[in-house]
Short mmCIF file of C-alpha atoms in Angstrom, two decimals:
data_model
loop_
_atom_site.label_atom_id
_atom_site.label_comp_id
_atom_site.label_asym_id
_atom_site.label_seq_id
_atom_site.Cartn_x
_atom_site.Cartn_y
_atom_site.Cartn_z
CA UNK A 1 -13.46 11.04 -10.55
CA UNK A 2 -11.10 13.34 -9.05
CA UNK A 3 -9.11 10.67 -7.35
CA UNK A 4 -8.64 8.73 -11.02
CA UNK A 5 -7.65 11.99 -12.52
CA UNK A 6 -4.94 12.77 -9.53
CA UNK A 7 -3.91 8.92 -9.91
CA UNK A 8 -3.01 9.41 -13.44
CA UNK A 9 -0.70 12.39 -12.55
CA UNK A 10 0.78 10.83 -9.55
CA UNK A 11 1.64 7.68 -11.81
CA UNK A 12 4.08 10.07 -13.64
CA UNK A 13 5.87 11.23 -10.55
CA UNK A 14 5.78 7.32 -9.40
CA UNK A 15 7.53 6.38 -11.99
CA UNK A 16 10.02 9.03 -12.51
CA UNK A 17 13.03 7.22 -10.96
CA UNK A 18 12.74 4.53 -13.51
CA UNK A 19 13.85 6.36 -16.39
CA UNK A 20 16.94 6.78 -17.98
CA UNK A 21 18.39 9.86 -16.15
CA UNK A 22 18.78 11.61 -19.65
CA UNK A 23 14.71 11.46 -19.66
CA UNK A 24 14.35 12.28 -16.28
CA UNK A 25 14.41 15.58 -16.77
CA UNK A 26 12.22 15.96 -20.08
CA UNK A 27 9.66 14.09 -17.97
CA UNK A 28 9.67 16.72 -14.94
CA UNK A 29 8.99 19.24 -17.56
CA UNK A 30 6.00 17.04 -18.97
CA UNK A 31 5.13 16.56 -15.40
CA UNK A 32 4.91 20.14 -14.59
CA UNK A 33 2.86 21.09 -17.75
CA UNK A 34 0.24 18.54 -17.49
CA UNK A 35 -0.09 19.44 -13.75
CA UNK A 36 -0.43 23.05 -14.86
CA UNK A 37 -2.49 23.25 -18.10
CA UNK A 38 -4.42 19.78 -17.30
CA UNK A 39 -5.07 18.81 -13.53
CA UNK A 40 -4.30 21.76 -10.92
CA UNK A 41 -6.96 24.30 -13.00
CA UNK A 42 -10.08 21.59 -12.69
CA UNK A 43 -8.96 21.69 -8.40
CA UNK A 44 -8.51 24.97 -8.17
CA UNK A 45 -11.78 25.61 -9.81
CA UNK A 46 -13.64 23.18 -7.53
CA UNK A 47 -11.55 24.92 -4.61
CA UNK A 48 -12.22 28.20 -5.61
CA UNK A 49 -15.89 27.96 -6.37
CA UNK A 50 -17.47 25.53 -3.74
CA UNK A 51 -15.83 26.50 -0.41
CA UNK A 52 -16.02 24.33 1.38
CA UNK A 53 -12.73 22.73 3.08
CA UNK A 54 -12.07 19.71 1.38
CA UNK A 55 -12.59 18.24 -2.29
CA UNK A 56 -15.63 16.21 -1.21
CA UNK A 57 -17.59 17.99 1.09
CA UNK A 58 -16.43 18.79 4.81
CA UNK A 59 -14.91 15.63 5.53
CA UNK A 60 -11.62 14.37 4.63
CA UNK A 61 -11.72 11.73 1.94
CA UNK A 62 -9.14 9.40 -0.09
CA UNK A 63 -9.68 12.10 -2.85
CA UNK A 64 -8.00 14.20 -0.60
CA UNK A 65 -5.16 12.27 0.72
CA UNK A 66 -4.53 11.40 -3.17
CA UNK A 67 -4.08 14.86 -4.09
CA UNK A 68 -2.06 16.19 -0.84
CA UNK A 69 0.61 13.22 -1.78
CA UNK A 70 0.65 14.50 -5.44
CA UNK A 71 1.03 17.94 -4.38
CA UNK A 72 3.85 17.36 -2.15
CA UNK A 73 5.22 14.77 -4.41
CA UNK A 74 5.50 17.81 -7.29
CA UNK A 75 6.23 19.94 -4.77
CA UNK A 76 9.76 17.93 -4.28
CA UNK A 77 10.62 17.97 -8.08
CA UNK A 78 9.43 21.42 -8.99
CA UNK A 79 8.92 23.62 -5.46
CA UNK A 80 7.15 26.10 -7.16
CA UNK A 81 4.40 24.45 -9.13
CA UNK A 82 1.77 25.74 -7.19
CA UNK A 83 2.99 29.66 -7.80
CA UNK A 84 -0.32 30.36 -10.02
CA UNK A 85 -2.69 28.33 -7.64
CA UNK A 86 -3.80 30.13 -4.84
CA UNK A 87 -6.72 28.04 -3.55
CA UNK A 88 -4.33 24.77 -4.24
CA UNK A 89 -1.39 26.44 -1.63
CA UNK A 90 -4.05 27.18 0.77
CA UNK A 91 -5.70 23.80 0.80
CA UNK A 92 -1.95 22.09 0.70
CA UNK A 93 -1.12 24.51 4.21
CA UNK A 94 -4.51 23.28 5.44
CA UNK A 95 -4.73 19.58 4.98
CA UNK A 96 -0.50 19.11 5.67
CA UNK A 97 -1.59 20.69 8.86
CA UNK A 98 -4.57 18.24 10.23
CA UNK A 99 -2.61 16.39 13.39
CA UNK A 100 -2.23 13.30 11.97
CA UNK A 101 -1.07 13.99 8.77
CA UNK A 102 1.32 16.78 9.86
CA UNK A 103 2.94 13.72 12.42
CA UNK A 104 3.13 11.67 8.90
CA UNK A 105 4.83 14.09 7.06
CA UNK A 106 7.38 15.32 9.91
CA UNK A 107 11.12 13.86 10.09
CA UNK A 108 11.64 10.07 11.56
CA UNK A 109 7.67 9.47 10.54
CA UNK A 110 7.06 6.12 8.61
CA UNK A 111 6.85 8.64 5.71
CA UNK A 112 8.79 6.96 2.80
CA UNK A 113 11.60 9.15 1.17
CA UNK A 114 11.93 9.61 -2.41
CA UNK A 115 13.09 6.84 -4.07
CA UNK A 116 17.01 6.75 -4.22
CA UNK A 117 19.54 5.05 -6.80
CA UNK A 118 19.39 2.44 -4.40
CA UNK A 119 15.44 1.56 -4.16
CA UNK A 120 15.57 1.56 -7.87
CA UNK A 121 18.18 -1.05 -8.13
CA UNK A 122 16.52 -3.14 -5.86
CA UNK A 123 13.06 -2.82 -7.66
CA UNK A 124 14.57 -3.83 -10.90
CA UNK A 125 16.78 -6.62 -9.12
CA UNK A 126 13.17 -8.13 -7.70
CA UNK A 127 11.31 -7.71 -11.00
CA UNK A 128 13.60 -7.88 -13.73
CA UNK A 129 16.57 -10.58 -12.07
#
């Protein structure tokens, strides 16, 4: 359940760079309230109230790594998102910082950059010749 919810979110932010850059914008501020009102209240809740260190549990699960890449995915269009979301900030500092995920995320990893004008041409060029 909670990784289908985070999917649907983090199929927004996927395909961001695909739109015409006049709706790129409109569509960070959709992102950012559906985030807000919709998806980061039901995780902070389950955060907040069951204590224990991760989503599932006390052991890392896909649910997890789903909603870290979301996170930090949001956190690179709007760096503030998480402002009202205590127990979201602290979980984001706490998983970003288990070994192998902080070696993922640090510079020269195989950690994929946003996608550039560039990626996006080359998508469309492959699907849509």
């Amino acid at each position: 359940m909670y990784v289908e919810g985070t999917l649907d979110l983090l199929e927004l932010i996927i395909m961001h760079p695909f739109l015409k850059p006049d709706d790129q914008q409109k569509e960070v501020v959709n992102m950012a309230q559906k985030a807000i009102i919709r998806y980061f209240p039901v995780f902070e809740k389950v955060l907040r109230e069951h204590g224990q260190r991760f989503l599932v549990g006390n052991q890392l699960s896909l649910a997890d790594i789903i909603l870290l890449q979301t996170i930090l995915a949001l956190e690179e269009k709007i760096p503030n998102i998480l402002s009202s979301f205590p127990h979201l900030q602290e979980y984001t500092v706490k998983m970003s910082n288990i070994p192998t995920i902080k070696k993922f995320l640090e510079p020269g990893s195989k950690k994929k950059p946003p996608p550039d004008e560039i990626y996006v041409r080359t998508v469309y060029n492959i699907f849509m010749p």
